[in-house]
Tab-separated table of C-alpha atoms (C1' of nucleotides) in Angstrom:
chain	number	residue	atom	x	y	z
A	83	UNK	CA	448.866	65.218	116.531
A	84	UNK	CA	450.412	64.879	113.358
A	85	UNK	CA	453.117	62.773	111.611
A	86	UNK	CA	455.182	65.721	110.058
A	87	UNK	CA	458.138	66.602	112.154
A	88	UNK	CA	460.242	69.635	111.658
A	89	UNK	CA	464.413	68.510	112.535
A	90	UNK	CA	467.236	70.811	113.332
A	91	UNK	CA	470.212	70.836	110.479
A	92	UNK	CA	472.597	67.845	109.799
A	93	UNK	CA	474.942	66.508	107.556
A	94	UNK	CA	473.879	64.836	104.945
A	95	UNK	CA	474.829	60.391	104.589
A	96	UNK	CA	478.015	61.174	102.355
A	97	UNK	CA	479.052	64.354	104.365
A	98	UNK	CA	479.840	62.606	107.807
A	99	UNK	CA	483.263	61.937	108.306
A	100	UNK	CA	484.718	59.583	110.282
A	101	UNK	CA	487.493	61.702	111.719
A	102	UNK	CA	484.851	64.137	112.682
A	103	UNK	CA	482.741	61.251	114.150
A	104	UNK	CA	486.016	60.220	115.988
A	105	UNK	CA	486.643	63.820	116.832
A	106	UNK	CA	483.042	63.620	118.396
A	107	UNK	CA	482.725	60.443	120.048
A	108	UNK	CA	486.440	61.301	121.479
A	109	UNK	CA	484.845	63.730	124.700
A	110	UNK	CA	484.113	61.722	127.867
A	111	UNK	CA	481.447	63.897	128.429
A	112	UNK	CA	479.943	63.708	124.429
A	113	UNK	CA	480.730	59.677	124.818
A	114	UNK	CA	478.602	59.520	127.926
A	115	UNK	CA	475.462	61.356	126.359
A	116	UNK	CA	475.540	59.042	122.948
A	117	UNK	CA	475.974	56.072	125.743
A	118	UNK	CA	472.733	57.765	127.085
A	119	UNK	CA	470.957	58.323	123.963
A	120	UNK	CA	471.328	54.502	123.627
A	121	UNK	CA	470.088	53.274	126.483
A	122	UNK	CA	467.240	56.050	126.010
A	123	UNK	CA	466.542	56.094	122.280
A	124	UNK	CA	465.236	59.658	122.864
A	125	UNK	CA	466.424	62.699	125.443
A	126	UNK	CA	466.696	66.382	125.357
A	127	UNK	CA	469.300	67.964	127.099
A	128	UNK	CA	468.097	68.624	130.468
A	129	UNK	CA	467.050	64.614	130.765
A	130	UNK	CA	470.650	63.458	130.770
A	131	UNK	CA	472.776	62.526	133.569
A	132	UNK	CA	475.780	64.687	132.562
A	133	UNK	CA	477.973	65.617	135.636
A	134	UNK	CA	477.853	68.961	133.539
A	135	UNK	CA	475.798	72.447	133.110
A	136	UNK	CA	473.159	72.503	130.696
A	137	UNK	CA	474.439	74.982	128.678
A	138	UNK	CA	477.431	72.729	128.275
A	139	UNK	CA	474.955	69.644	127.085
A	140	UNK	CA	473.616	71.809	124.696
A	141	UNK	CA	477.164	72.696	122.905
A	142	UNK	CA	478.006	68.975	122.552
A	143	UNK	CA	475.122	68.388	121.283
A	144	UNK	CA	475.341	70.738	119.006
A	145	UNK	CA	478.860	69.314	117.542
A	146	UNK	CA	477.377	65.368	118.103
A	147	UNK	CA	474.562	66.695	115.609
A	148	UNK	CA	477.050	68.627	113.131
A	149	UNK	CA	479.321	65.569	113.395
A	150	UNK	CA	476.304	63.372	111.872
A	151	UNK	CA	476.112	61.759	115.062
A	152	UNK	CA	472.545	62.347	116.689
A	153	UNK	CA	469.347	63.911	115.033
A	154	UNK	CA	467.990	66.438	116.870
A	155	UNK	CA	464.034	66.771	116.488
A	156	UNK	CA	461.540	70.321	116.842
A	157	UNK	CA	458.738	69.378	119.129
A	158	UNK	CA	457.426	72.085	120.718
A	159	UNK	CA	459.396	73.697	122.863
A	160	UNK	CA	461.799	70.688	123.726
A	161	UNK	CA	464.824	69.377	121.470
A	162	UNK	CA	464.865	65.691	121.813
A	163	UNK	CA	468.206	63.691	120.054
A	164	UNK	CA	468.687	60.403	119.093
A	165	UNK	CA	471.364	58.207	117.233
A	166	UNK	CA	471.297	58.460	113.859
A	167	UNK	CA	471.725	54.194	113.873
A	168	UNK	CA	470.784	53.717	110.249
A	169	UNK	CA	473.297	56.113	109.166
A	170	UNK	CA	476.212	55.112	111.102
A	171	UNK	CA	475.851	52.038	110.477
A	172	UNK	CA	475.380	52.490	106.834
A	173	UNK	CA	478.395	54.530	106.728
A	174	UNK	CA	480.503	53.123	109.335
A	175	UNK	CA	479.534	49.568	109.586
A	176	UNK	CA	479.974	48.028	113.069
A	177	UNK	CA	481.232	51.442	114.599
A	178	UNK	CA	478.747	51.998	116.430
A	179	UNK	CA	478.019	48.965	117.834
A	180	UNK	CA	481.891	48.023	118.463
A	181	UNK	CA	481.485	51.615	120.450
A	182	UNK	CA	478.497	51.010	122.762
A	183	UNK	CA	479.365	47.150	123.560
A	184	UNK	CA	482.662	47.719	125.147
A	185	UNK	CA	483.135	49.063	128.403
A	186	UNK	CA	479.278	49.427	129.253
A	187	UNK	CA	478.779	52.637	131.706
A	188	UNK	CA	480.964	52.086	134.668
A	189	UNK	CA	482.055	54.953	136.569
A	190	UNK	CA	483.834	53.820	139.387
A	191	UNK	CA	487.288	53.705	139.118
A	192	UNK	CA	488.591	52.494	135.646
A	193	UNK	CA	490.950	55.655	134.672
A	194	UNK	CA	493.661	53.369	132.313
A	195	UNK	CA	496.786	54.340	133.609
A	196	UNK	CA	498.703	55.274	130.133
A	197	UNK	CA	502.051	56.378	131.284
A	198	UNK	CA	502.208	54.096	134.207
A	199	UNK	CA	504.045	51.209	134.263
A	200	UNK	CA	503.109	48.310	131.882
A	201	UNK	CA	503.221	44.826	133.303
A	202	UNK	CA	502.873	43.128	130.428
A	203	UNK	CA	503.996	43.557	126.629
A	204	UNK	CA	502.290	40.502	125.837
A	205	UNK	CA	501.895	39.139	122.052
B	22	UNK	CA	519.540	39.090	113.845
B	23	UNK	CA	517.390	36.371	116.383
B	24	UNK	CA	514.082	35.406	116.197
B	25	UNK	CA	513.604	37.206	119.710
B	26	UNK	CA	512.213	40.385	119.449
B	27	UNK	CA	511.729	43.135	122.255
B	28	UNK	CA	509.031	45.604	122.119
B	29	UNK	CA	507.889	48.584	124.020
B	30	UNK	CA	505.293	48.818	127.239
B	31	UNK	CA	502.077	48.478	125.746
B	32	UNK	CA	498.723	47.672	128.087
B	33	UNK	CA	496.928	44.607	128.715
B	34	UNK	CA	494.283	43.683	126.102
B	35	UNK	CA	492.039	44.119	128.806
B	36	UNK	CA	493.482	47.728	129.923
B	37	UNK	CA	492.281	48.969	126.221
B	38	UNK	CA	489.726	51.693	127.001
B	39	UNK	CA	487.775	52.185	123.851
B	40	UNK	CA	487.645	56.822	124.891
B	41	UNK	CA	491.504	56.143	124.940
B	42	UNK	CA	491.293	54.792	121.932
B	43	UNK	CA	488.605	57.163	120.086
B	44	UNK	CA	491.111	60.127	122.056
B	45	UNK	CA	493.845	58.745	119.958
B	46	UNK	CA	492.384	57.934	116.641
B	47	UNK	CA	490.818	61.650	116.876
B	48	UNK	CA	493.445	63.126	115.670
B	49	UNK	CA	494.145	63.468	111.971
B	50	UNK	CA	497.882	62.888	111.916
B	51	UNK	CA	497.600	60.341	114.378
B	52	UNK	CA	494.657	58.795	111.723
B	53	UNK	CA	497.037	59.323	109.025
B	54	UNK	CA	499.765	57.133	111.044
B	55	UNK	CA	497.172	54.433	111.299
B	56	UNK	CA	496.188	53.927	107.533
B	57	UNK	CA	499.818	54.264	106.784
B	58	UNK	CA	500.868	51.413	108.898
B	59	UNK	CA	497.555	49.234	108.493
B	60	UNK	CA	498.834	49.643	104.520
B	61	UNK	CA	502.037	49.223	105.250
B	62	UNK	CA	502.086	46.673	107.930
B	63	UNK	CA	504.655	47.834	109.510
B	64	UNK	CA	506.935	50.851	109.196
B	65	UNK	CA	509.198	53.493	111.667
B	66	UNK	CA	508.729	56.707	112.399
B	67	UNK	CA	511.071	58.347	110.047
B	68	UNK	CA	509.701	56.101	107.215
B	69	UNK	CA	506.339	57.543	107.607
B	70	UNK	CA	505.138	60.200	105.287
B	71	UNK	CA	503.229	62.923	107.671
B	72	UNK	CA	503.130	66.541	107.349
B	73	UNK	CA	504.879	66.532	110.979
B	74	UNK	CA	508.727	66.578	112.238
B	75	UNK	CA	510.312	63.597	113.725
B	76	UNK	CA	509.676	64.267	117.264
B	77	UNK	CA	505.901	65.131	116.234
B	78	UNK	CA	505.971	61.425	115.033
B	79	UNK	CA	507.631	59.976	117.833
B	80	UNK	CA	504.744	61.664	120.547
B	81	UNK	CA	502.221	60.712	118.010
B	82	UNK	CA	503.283	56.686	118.258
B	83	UNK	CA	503.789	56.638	121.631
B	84	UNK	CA	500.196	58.286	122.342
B	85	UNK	CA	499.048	54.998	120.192
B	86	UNK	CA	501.292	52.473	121.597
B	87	UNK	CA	499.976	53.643	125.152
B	88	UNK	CA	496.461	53.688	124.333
B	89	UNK	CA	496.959	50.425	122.959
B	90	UNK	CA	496.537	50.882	118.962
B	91	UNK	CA	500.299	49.713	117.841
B	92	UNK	CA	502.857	47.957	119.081
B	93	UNK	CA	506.203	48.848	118.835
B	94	UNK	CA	509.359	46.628	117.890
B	95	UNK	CA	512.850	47.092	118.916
B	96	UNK	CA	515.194	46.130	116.340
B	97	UNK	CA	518.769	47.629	116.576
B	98	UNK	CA	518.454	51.517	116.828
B	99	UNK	CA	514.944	51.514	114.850
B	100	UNK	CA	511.517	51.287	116.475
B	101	UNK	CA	509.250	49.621	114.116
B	102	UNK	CA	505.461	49.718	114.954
B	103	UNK	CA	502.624	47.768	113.619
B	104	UNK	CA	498.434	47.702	114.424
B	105	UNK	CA	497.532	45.674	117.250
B	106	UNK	CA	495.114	44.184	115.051
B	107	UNK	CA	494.128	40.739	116.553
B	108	UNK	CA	493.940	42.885	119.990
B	109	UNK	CA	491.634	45.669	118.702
B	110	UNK	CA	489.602	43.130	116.888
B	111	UNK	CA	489.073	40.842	120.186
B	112	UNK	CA	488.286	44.040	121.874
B	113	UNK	CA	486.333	46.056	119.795
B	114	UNK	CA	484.832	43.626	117.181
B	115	UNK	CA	484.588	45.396	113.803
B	116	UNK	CA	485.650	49.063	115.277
B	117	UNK	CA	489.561	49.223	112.727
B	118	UNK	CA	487.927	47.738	110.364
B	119	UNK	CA	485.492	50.445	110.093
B	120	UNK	CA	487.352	53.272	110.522
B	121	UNK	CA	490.108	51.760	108.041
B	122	UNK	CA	487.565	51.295	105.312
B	123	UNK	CA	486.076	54.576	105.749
B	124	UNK	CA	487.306	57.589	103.410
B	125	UNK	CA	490.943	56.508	102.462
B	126	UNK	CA	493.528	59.182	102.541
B	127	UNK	CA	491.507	61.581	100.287
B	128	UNK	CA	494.994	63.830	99.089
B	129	UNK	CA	493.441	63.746	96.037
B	130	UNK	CA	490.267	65.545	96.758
B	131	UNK	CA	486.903	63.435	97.338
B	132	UNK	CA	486.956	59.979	98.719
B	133	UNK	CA	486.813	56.866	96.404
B	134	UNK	CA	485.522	54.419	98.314
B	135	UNK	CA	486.011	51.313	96.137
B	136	UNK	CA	488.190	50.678	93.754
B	137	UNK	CA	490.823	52.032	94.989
B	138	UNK	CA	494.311	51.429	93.812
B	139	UNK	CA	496.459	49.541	96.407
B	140	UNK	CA	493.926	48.859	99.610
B	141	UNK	CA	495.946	46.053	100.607
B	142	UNK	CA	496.765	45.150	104.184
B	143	UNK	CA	499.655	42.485	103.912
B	144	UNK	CA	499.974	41.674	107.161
C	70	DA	C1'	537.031	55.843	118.594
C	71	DT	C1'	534.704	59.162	115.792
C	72	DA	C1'	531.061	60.210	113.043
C	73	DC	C1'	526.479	59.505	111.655
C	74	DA	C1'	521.628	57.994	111.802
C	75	DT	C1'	517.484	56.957	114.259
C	76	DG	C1'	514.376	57.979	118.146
C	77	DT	C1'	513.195	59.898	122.354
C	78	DT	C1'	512.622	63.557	125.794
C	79	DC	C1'	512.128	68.191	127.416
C	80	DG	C1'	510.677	73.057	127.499
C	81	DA	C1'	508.019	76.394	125.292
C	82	DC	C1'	504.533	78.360	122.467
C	83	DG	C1'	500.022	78.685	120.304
C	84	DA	C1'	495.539	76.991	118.791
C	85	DG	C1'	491.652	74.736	119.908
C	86	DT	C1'	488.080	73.769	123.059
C	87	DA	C1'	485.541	72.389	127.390
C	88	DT	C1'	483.338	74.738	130.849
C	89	DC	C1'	480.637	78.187	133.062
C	90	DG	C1'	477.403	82.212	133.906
C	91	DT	C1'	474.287	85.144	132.021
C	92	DA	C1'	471.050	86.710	128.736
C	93	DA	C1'	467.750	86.100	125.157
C	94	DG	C1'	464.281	83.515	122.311
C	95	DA	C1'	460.320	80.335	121.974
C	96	DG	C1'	456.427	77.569	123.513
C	97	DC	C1'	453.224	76.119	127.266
C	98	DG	C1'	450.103	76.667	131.253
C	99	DG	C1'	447.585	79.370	134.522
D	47	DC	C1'	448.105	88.456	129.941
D	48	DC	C1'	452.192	86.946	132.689
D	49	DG	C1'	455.230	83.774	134.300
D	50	DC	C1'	457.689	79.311	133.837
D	51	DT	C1'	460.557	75.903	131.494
D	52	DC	C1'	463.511	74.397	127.915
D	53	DT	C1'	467.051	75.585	124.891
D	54	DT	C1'	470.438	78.177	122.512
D	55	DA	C1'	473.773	82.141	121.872
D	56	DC	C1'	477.467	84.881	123.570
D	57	DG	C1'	481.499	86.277	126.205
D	58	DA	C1'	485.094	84.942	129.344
D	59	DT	C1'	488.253	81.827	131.441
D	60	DA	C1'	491.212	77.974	131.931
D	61	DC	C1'	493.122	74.038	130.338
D	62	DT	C1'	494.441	70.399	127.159
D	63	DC	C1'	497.303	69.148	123.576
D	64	DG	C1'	499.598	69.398	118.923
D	65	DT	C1'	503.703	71.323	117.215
D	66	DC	C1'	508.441	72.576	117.006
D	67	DG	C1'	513.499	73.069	118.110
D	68	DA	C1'	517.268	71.531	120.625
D	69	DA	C1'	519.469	68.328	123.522
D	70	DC	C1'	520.244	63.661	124.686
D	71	DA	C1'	520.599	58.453	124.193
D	72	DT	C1'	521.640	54.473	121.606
D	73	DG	C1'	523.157	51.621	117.921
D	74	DT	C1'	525.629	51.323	113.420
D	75	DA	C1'	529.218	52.279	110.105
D	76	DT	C1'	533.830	54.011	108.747
DNA sequence: ATACATGTTCGACGAGTATCGTAAGAGCGG
DNA sequence: CCGCTCTTACGATACTCGTCGAACATGTAT
């Protein structure tokens, strides 16, 4: 009915830092919700696809919203999150977007193997 | 010395996984590595000036040479590494160059984000 | 060759944290 | 009113990983 929305604590512009943000976006599992939150602009908890317990949604988005990441907003009873885009990108300037453009959700098999063996030491 | 050089296995530009990457840009030593040697341009282990012992160094590099970050040079008995910049940047458009420009090494307590007094990558 | 310097590898230890189950709080609908 | 759903808080468990010391490998200098 009305306008005035009521939104659960963040960091403020200046206090996000980008090896927190790093720290955050680092999770496969945090990585795959803000991937989610893109695609959806909006979502509580319980709305993502998260090949993990709710409870467990809840505590990364708890440290995606303390990390400046997402905003989380107070409507009724449900706790919908979203980017904070304007932020980021303030802050961090092509982050995001260098983030969510590469490797676009694909979950069958893609694991990089890092100590394998490396074909090619190009350059 | 000969102009050919021998480096390190590193993966394909196209093996780059951009959670690899955020994994090892997480952490803050590894962080600190990164501005050292994006100031630097290039630099060895032992050169580097981290709050971490030698070996700490050497698992630290080779967590960013196999996720893709630097590449390492073999030169006699030293290992020089340098940023994969052209890589990163073909990869993830505008992702170093946000994270680089973001809060310099703050050691001196709050970040100065301009006008700082040697932000200059050589290389 | 011997000695030294530079890096890497290995085993071990400890801190951090991802995950879960359960319980409790808060709003909504019957 | 009572129940139902969504969400968070708490405790417990297991695992990842950052760190170190020591040993080893390799290349350089004396």
């Amino acid at each position: 009915m009305n306008g005035q929305d009521y939104w659960l604590p963040q960091p403020d512009l200046d206090g996000i830092d980008v090896g927190t943000v790093l720290q955050a976006l680092a999770d496969p599992v945090r990585l795959q919700i803000v991937r989610a939150l893109d695609a959806a602009g909006e979502s509580t908890c319980t709305a993502l696809d998260v090949p993990v317990k709710a409870s467990t949604v809840s505590h990364h988005m708890r440290s995606l919203r303390e990390s400046g990441v997402v905003s989380t907003r107070l409507v009724g009873n449900a706790r919908p999150s979203r980017l904070r885009r304007d932020d980021l990108e303030r802050r961090f300037p092509g982050l995001l977007a260098s983030i969510l453009s590469a490797t676009p959700p694909s979950r069958d098999g893609g694991d990089s193997p890092a100590g394998g063996p490396d074909p090619k030491p190009a350059l």
